[in-house]
Tab-separated table of C-alpha atoms in Angstrom:
chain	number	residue	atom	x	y	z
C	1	UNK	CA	0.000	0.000	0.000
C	2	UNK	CA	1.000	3.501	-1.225
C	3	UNK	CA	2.099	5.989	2.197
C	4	UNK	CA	-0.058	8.846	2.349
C	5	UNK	CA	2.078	11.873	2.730
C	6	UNK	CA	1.630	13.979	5.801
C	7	UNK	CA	-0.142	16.983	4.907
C	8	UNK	CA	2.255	20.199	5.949
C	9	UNK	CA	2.699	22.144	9.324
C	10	UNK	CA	0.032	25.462	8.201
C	11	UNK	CA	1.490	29.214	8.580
C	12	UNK	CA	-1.244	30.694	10.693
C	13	UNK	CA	-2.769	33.456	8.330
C	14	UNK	CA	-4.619	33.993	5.232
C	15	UNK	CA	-4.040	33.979	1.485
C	16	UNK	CA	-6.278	36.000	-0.590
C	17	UNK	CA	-7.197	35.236	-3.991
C	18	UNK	CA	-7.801	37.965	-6.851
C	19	UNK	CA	-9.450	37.069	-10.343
C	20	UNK	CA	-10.247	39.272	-12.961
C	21	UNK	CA	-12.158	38.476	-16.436
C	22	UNK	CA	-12.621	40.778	-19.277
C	23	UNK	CA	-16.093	40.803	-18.736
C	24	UNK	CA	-14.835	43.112	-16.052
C	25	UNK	CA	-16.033	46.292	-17.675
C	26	UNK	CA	-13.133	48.582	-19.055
C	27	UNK	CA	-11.004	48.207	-14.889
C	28	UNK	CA	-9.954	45.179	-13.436
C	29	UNK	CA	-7.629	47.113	-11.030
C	30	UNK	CA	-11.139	48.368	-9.742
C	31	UNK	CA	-12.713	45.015	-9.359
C	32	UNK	CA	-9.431	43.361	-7.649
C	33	UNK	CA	-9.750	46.283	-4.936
C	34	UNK	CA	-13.266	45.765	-4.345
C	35	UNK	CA	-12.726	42.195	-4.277
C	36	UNK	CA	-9.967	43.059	-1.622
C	37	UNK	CA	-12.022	45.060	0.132
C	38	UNK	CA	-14.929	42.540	0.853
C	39	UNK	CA	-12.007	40.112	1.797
C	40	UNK	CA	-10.062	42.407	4.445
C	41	UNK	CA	-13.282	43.644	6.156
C	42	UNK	CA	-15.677	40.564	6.232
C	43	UNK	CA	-12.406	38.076	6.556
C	44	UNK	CA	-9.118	38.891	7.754
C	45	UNK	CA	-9.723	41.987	9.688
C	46	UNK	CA	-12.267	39.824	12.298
C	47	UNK	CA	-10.026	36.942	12.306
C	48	UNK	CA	-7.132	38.588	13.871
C	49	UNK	CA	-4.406	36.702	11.298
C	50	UNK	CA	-1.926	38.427	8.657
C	51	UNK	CA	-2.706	38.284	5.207
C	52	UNK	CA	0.339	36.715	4.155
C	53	UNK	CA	-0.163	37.021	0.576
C	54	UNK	CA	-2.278	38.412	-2.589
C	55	UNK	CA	-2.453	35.920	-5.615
C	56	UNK	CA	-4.330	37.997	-8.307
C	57	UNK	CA	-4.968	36.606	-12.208
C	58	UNK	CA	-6.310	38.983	-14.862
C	59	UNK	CA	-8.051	36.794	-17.300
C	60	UNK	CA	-8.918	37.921	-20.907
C	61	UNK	CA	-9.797	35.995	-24.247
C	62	UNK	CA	-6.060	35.907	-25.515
C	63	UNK	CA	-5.459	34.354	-22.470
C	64	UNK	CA	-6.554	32.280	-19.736
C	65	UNK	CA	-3.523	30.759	-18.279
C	66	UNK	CA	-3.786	31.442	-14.684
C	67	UNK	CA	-0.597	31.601	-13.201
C	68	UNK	CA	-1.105	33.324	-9.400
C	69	UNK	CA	-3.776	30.295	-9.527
C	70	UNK	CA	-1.431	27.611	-9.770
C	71	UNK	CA	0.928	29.575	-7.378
C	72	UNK	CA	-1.879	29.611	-4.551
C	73	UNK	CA	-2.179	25.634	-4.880
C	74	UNK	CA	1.546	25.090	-4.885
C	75	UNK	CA	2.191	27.037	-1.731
C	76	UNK	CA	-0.770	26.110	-0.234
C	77	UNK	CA	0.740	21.765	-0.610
C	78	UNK	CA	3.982	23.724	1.087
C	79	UNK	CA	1.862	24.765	4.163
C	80	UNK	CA	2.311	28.706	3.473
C	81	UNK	CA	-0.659	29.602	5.136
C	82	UNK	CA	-3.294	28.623	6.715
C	83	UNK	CA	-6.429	29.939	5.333
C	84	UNK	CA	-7.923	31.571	1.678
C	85	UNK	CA	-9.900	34.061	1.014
C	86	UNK	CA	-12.440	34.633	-2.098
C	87	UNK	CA	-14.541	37.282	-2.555
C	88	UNK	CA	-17.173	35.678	-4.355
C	89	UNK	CA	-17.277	31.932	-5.104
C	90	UNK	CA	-18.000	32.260	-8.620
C	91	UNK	CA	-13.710	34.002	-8.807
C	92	UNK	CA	-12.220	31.169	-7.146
C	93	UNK	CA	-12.811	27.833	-10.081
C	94	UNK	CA	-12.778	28.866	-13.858
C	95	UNK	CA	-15.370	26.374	-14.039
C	96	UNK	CA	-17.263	24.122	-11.306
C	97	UNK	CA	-15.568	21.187	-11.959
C	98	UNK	CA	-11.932	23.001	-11.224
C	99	UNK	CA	-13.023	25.195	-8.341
C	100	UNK	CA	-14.711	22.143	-6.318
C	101	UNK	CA	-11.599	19.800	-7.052
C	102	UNK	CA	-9.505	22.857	-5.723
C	103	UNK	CA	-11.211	23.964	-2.520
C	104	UNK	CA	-11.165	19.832	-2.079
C	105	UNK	CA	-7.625	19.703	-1.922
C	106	UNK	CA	-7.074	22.761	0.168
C	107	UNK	CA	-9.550	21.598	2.426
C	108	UNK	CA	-7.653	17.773	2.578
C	109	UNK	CA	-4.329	19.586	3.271
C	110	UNK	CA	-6.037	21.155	6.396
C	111	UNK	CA	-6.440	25.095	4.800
C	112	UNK	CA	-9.946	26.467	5.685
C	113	UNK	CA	-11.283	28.505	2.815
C	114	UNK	CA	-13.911	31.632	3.579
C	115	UNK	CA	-16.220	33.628	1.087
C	116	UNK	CA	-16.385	37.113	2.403
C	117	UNK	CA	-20.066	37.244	0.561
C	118	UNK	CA	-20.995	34.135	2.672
C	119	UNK	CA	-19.627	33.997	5.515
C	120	UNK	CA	-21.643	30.643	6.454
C	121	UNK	CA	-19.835	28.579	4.069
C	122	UNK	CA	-17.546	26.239	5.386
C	123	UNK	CA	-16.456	23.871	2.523
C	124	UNK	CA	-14.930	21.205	5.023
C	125	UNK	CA	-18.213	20.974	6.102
C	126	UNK	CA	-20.715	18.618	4.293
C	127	UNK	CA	-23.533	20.732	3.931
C	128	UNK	CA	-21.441	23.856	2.898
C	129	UNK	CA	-19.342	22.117	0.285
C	130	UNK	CA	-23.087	21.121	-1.117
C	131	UNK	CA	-23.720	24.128	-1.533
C	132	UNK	CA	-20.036	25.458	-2.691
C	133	UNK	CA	-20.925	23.003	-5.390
C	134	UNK	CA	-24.792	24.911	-6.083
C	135	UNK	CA	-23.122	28.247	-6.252
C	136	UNK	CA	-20.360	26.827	-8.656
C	137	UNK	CA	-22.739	25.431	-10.756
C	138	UNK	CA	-24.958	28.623	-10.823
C	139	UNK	CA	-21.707	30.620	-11.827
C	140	UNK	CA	-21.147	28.279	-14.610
C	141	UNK	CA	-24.899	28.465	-16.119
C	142	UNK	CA	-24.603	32.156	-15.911
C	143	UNK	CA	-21.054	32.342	-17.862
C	144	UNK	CA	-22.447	30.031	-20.265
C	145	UNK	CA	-25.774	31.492	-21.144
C	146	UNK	CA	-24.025	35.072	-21.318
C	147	UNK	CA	-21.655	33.490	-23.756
C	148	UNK	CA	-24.731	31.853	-25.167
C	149	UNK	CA	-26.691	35.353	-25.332
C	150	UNK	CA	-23.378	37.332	-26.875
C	151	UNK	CA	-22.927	35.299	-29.923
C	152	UNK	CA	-26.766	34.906	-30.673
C	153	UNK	CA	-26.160	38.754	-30.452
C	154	UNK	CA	-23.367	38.865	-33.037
C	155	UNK	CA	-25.273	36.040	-35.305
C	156	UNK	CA	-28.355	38.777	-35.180
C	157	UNK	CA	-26.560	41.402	-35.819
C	158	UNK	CA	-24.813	39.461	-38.828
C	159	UNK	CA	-28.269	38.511	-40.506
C	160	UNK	CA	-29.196	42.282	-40.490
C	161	UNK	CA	-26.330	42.854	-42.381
C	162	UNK	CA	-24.229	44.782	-39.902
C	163	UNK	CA	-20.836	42.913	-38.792
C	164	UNK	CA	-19.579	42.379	-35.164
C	165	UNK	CA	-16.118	41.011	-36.076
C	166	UNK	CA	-13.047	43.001	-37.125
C	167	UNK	CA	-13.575	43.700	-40.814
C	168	UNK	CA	-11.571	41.740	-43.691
C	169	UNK	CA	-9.013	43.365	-45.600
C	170	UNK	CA	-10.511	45.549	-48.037
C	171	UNK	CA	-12.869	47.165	-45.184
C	172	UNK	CA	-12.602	48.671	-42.632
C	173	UNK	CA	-15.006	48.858	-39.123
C	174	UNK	CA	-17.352	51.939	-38.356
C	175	UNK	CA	-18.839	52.736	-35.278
C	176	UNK	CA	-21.596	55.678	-34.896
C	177	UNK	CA	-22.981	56.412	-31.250
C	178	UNK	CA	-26.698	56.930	-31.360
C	179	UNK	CA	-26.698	60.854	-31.477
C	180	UNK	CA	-25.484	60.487	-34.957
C	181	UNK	CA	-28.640	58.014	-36.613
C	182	UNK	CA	-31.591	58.982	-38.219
C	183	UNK	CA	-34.476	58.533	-35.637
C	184	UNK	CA	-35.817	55.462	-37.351
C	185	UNK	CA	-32.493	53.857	-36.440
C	186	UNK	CA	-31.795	55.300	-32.980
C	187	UNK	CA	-34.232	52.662	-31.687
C	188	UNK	CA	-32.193	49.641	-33.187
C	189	UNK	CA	-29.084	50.375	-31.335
C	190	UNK	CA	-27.818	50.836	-28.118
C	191	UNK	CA	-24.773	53.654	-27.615
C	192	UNK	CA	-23.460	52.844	-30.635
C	193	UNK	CA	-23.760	51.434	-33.917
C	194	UNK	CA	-20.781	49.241	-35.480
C	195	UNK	CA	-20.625	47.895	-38.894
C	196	UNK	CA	-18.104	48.153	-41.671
C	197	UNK	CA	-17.908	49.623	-45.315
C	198	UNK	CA	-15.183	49.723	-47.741
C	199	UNK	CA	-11.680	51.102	-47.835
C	200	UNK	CA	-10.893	52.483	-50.509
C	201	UNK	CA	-7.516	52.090	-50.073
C	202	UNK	CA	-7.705	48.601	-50.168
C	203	UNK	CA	-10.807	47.879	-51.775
C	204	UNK	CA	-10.117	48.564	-55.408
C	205	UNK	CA	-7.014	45.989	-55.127
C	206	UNK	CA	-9.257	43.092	-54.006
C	207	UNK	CA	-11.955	43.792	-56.801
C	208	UNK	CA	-9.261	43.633	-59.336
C	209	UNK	CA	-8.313	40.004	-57.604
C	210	UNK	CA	-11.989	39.119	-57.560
C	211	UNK	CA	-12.167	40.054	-61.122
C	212	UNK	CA	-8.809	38.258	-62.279
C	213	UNK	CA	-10.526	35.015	-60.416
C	214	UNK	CA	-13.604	34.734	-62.433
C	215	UNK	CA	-11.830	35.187	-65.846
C	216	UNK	CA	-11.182	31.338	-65.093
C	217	UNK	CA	-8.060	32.210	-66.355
C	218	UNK	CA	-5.482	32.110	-63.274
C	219	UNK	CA	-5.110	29.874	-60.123
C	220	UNK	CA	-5.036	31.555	-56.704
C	221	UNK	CA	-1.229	31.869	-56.813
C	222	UNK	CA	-0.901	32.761	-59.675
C	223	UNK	CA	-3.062	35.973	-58.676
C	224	UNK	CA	-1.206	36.664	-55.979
C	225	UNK	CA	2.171	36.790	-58.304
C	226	UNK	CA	0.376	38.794	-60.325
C	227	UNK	CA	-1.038	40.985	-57.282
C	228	UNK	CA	2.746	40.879	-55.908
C	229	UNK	CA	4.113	42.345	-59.644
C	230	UNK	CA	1.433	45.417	-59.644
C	231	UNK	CA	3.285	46.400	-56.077
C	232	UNK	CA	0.193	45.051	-54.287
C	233	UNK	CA	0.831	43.861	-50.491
C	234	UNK	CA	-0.983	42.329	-47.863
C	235	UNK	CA	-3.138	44.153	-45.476
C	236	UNK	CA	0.052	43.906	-42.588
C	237	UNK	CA	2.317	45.159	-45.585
C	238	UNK	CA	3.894	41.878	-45.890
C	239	UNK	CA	4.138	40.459	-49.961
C	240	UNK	CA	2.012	38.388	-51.452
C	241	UNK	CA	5.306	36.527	-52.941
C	242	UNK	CA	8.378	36.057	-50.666
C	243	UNK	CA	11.459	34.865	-52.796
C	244	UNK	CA	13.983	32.426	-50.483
C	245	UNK	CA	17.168	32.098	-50.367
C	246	UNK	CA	17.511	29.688	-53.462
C	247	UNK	CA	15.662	31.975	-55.712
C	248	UNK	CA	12.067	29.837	-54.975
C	249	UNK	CA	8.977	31.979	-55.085
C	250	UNK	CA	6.739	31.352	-52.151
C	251	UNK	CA	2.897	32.282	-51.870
C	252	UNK	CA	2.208	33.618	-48.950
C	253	UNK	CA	-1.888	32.765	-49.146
C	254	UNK	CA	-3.256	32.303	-45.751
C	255	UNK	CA	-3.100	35.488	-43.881
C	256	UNK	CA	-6.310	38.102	-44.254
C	257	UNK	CA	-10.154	37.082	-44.603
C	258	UNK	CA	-10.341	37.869	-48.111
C	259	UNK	CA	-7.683	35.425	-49.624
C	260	UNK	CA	-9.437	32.683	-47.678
C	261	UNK	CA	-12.465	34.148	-49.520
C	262	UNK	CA	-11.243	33.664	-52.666
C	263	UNK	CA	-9.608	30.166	-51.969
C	264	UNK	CA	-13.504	29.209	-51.127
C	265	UNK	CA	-14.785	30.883	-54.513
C	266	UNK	CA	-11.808	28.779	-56.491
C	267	UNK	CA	-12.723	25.294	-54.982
C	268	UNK	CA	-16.368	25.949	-54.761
């Protein structure tokens, strides 16, 4: 039989725990303080123990490593304190299945972890690590029906012919605040408006590829050679043709929306 390893001697004091999404609004240095607010008056302030340390993650949609996350766990295995704090349940797991397994573990190495917005929840308990569990499970729903809600947004907005993504090469994205429609649109719209149009910097160079690919005549490098001998470039100013070392042309064909375009109109 395996030997269980002794869980470690516990600092006496707390370790808070700071996350931040973008859904945040336009400040998560705002939402970490109020977060650390809550924590210091409902939590460590009463208790009479140090907070020993801040572990705080901003999370946005290039990223969502969380790497003050991991560090919490680790230290917490090394007995580096010997409680956590969370503002809200819903900051503590990026998803219900993490946050229970977490606040499972802390609570097996002996940490006692404390919601300043509940401050009846005792996960070590049965009964409060139910409900740990409900309130995880709530959080999730709610992430996943705003998710749910944002992209039948975009899909909406799509179908009435206005565009929610960053425009393709050859447009270019507009955005009008409401002061500025008509008063048969003002009602559409929120603050602001967004769509796209064309740029006319770009736009006449992408007709004349358009119009080069339904001669039949030319495959979808040999446009972009062609594109690359008019002194035509890519939207990031990079060539359509890059010429190597040995003197080999290569295509460079998978960068903006618009090339992919016309790949799809040459196999369709």
């Amino acid at each position: 039989m395996k030997k269980q390893k002794a869980p470690p001697v516990l600092k006496p004091g707390w370790a808070q725990y700071l996350r931040t999404s973008d859904e945040d609004a336009q400040a998560p240095e705002r939402s970490q303080a109020g977060q650390a607010r809550l924590i210091r008056d409902y939590l460590v302030e009463p208790s009479g123990l140090e907070c020993l340390e801040t572990y705080a993650d901003t999370i946005t949609g290039r990223s969502t490593d969380r790497e003050n996350y991991q560090r919490l766990l680790k230290d917490a295995r090394e007995g580096r304190f010997s409680h956590v704090a969370i503002s809200h349940i819903d900051r503590f797991g990026r998803n219900d299945v993490e946050g229970q397994r977490a606040i499972d573990e802390l609570v097996r190495l002996g940490i006692k972890v404390r919601v300043a917005s509940s401050l009846t929840m005792e996960p070590e308990k049965p009964e409060s690590r139910m409900i740990a569990g409900i309130f995880l499970s709530m959080a999730r729903y709610e992430s996943d029906r705003l998710s749910e809600r944002t992209r039948m947004g975009m899909r909406e907005k799509l179908y009435d012919g206005d565009w929610s993504w960053k425009a393709p090469d050859g447009y270019r994205n507009v955005e009008m605040r409401k002061s500025q429609l008509d008063l048969s649109e003002r009602g559409k719209h929120a603050r602001f408006k967004r769509s796209v149009e064309t740029n006319p910097a770009r736009h006449a160079m992408w007709r004349h590829a358009f119009d080069l690919l339904l001669t039949d005549r030319y495959t979808l490098d040999e446009i972009a050679l062609k594109l690359h001998e008019e002194g035509y470039t890519l939207g990031g100013g990079a060539p359509f043709v890059t010429v190597l070392p040995d003197g080999r042309r290569h295509v460079n064909n998978t960068t903006p929306v618009s090339y992919t375009h016309l790949r799809a109109h040459e196999t369709a």
